[in-house]
CSV table of C-alpha atoms in Angstrom, one decimal:
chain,number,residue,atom,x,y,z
A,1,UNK,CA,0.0,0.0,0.0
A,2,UNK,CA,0.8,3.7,-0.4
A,3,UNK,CA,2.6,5.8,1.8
A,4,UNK,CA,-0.4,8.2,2.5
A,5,UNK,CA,-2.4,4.4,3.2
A,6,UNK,CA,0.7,4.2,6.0
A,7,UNK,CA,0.0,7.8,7.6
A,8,UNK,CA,-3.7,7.3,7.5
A,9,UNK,CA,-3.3,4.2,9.6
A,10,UNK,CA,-1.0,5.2,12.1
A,11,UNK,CA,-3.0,8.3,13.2
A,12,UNK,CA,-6.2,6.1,13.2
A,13,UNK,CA,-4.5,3.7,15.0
A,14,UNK,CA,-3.2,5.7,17.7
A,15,UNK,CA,-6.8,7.1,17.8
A,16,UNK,CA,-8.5,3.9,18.2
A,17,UNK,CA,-5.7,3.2,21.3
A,18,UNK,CA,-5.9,6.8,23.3
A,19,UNK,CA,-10.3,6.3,22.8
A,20,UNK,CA,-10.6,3.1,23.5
A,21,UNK,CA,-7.6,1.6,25.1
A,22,UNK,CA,-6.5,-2.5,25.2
A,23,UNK,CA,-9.0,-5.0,24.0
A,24,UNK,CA,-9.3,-7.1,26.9
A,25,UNK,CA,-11.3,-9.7,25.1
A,26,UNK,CA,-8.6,-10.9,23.2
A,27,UNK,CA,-4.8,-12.3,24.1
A,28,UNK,CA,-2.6,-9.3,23.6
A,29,UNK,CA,-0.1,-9.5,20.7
A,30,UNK,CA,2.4,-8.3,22.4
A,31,UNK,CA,2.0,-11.7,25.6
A,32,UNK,CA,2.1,-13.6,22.5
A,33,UNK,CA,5.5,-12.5,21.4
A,34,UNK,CA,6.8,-12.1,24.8
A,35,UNK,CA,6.0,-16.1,25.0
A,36,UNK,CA,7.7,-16.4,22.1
A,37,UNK,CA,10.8,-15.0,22.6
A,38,UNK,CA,11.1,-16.5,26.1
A,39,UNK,CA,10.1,-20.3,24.5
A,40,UNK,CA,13.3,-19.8,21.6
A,41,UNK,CA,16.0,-18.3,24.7
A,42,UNK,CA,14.9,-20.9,26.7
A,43,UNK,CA,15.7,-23.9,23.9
A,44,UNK,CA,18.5,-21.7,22.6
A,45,UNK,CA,20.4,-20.3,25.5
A,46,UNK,CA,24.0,-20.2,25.3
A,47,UNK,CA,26.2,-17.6,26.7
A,48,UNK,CA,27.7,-17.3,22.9
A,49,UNK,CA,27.6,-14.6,20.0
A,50,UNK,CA,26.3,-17.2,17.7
A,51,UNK,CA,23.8,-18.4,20.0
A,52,UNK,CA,22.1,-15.2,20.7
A,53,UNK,CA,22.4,-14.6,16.4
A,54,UNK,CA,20.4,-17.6,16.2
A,55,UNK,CA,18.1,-16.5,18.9
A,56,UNK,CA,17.3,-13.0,16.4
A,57,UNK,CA,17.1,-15.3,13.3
A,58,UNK,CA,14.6,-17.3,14.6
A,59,UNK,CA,12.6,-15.1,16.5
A,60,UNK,CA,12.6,-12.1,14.0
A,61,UNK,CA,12.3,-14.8,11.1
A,62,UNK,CA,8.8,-15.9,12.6
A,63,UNK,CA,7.7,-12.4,13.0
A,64,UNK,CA,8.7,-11.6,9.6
A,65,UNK,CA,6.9,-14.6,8.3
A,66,UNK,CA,3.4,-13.5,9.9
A,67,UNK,CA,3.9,-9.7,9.3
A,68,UNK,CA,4.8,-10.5,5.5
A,69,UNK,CA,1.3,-13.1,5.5
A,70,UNK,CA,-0.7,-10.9,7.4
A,71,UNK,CA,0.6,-7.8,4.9
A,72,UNK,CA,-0.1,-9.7,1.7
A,73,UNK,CA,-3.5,-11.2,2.9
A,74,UNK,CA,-4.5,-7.1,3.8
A,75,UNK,CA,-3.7,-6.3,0.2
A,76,UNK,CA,-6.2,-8.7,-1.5
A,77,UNK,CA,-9.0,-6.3,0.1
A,78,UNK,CA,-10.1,-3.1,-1.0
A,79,UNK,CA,-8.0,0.3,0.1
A,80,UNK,CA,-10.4,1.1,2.9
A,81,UNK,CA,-10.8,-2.8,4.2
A,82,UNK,CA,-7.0,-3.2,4.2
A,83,UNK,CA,-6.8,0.8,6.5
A,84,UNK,CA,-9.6,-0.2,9.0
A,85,UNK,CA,-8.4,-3.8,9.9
A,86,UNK,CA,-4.6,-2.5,9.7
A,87,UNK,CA,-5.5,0.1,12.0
A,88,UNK,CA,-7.0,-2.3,14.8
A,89,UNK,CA,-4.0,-4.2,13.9
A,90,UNK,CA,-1.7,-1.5,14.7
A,91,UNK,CA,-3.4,0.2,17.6
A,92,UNK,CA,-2.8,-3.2,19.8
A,93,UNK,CA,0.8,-2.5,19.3
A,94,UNK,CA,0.9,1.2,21.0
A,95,UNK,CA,0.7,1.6,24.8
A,96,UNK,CA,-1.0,4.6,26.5
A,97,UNK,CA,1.5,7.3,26.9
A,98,UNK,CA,-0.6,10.2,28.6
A,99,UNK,CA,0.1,13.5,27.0
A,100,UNK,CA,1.7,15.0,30.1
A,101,UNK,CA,4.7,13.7,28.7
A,102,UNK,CA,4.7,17.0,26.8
A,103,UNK,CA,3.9,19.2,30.0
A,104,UNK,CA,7.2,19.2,31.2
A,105,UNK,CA,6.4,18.9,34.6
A,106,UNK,CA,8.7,16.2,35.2
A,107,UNK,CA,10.4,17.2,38.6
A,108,UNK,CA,12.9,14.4,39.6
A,109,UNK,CA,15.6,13.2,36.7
A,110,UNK,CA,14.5,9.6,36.8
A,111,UNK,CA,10.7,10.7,35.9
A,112,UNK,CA,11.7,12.7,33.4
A,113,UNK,CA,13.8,10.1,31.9
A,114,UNK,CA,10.9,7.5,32.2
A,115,UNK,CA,8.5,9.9,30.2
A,116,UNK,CA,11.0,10.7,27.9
A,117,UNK,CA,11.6,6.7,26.7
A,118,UNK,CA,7.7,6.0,26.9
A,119,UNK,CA,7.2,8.5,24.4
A,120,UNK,CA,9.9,7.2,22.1
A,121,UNK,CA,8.7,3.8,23.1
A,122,UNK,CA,5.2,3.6,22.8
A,123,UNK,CA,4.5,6.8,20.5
A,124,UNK,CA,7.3,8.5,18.2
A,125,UNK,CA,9.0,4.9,17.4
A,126,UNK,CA,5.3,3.1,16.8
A,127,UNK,CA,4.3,5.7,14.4
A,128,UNK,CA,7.7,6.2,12.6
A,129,UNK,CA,7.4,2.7,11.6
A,130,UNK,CA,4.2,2.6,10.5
A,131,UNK,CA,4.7,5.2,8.4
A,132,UNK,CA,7.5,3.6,6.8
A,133,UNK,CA,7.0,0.1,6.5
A,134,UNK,CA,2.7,-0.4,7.5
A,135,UNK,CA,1.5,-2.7,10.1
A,136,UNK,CA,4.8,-4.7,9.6
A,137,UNK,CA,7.0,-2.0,10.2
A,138,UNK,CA,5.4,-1.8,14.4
A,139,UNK,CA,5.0,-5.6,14.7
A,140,UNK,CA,8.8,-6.2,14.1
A,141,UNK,CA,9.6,-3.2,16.1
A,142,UNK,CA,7.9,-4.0,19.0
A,143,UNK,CA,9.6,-7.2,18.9
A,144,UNK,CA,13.1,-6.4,19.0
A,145,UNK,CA,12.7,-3.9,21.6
A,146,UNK,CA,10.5,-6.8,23.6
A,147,UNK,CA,13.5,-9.2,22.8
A,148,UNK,CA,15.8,-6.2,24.1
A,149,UNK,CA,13.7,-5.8,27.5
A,150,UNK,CA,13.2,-9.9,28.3
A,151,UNK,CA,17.1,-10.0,27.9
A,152,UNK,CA,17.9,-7.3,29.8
A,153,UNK,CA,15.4,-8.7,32.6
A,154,UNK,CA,17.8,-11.9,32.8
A,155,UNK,CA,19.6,-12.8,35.7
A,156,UNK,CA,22.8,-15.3,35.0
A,157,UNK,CA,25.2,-14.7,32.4
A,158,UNK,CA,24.1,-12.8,28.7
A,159,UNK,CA,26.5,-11.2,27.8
A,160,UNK,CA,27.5,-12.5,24.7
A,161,UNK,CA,24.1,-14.1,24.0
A,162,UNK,CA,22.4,-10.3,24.1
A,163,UNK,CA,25.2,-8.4,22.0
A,164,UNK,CA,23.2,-9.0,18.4
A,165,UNK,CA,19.5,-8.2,20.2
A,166,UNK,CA,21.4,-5.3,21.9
A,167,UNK,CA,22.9,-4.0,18.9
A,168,UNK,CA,19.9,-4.4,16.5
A,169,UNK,CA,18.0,-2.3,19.1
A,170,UNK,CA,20.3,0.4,19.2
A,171,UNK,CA,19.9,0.6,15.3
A,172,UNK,CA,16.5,0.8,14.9
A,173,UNK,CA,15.8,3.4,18.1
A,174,UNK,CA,18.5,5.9,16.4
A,175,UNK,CA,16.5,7.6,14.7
A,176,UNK,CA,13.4,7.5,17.0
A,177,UNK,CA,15.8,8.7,19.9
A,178,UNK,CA,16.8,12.0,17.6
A,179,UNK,CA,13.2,12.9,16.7
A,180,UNK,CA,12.3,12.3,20.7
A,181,UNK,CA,15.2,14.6,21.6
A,182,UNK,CA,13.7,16.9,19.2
A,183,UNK,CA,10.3,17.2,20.3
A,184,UNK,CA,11.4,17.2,23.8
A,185,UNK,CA,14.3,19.6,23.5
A,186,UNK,CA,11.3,22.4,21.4
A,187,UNK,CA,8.7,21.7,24.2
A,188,UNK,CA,11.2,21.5,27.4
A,189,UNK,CA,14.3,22.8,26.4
A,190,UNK,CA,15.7,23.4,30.0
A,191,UNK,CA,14.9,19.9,31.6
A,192,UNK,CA,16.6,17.8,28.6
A,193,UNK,CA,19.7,20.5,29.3
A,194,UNK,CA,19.4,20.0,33.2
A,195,UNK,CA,18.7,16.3,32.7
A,196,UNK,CA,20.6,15.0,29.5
A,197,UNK,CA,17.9,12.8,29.3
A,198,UNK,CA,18.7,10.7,25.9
């Protein structure tokens, strides 16, 4: 689909998510890939490099596999079919972010800092992607920085195992981090000098 099919999605789907919040009815997406991710560390785990590669390959490769299906399947519908189920698609994948993020009124350097990542997090890095590469674009996102987060969350040796997922997160939240910094540093330009937050 188009690239104006990709903005119109994203802003309904963040709409859908600030209005009417998590679908509780249904199993979250993002348990799903959490389970995932813990199920292929737990049959992979090996403090090595090439462990943790295969650990990516694997998980991202699955990921890919359903985003490329569920892409393709989208596209045999009508324009306005494929943006209204893309959109409820997408909207699953964004978490509440509450807009006093932009208020600066932030007064401790560890709050601050929290608000700061949720906003790249759960807002400017969801829609980025969506913009650029649809519903696929915010499904594999949201699973590298998920893969990032249950690593991180490990106790025991990761070291090596983590380097590729750490890596691979650090790519794709460059860009998200400047644009964060940016939006942050117009709206509260003397906390993000005071706090250095990103």
């Amino acid at each position: 689909m188009s690239f104006m099919s990709n903005v119109i999605v994203a802003f309904i789907a963040y709409f859908i998510n600030k209005t009417l919040g998590e679908f509780t009815f249904v199993k979250s997406p993002m348990i799903m890939i959490n389970d995932l991710i813990n199920f292929v560390e737990k049959k992979l785990y090996k403090n090595s490099v090439q462990a943790g590669g295969l650990f990516v390959v694997i998980v991202l490769g699955i990921m890919s596999f359903i985003s490329i299906v569920l892409t393709l399947y989208l596209s045999y519908f009508n324009t306005y079919v494929y943006i209204f189920v893309s959109s409820f698609v997408a909207s699953v994948f964004f978490s509440h972010v509450g807009l006093r993020v932009f208020l600066c009124e932030q007064e401790t350097i560890t709050t601050f800092k929290e608000y700061t990542v949720k906003l790249k997090e759960n807002l400017v890095a969801p829609l980025l992607y969506i913009l650029l590469f649809g519903i696929a674009g915010i499904i594999l996102y949201k699973t590298i920085r998920s893969m990032d987060l249950v690593l991180k969350n490990k106790t025991g040796c990761y070291e090596d195992f983590s380097k590729i997922t750490f890596t691979i997160n650090e790519i794709v939240d460059f860009v998200p981090k400047k644009i964060t910094f940016y939006l942050m540093s117009r709206k509260c330009k003397n906390r993000i000098t005071r706090f250095n937050v990103l």
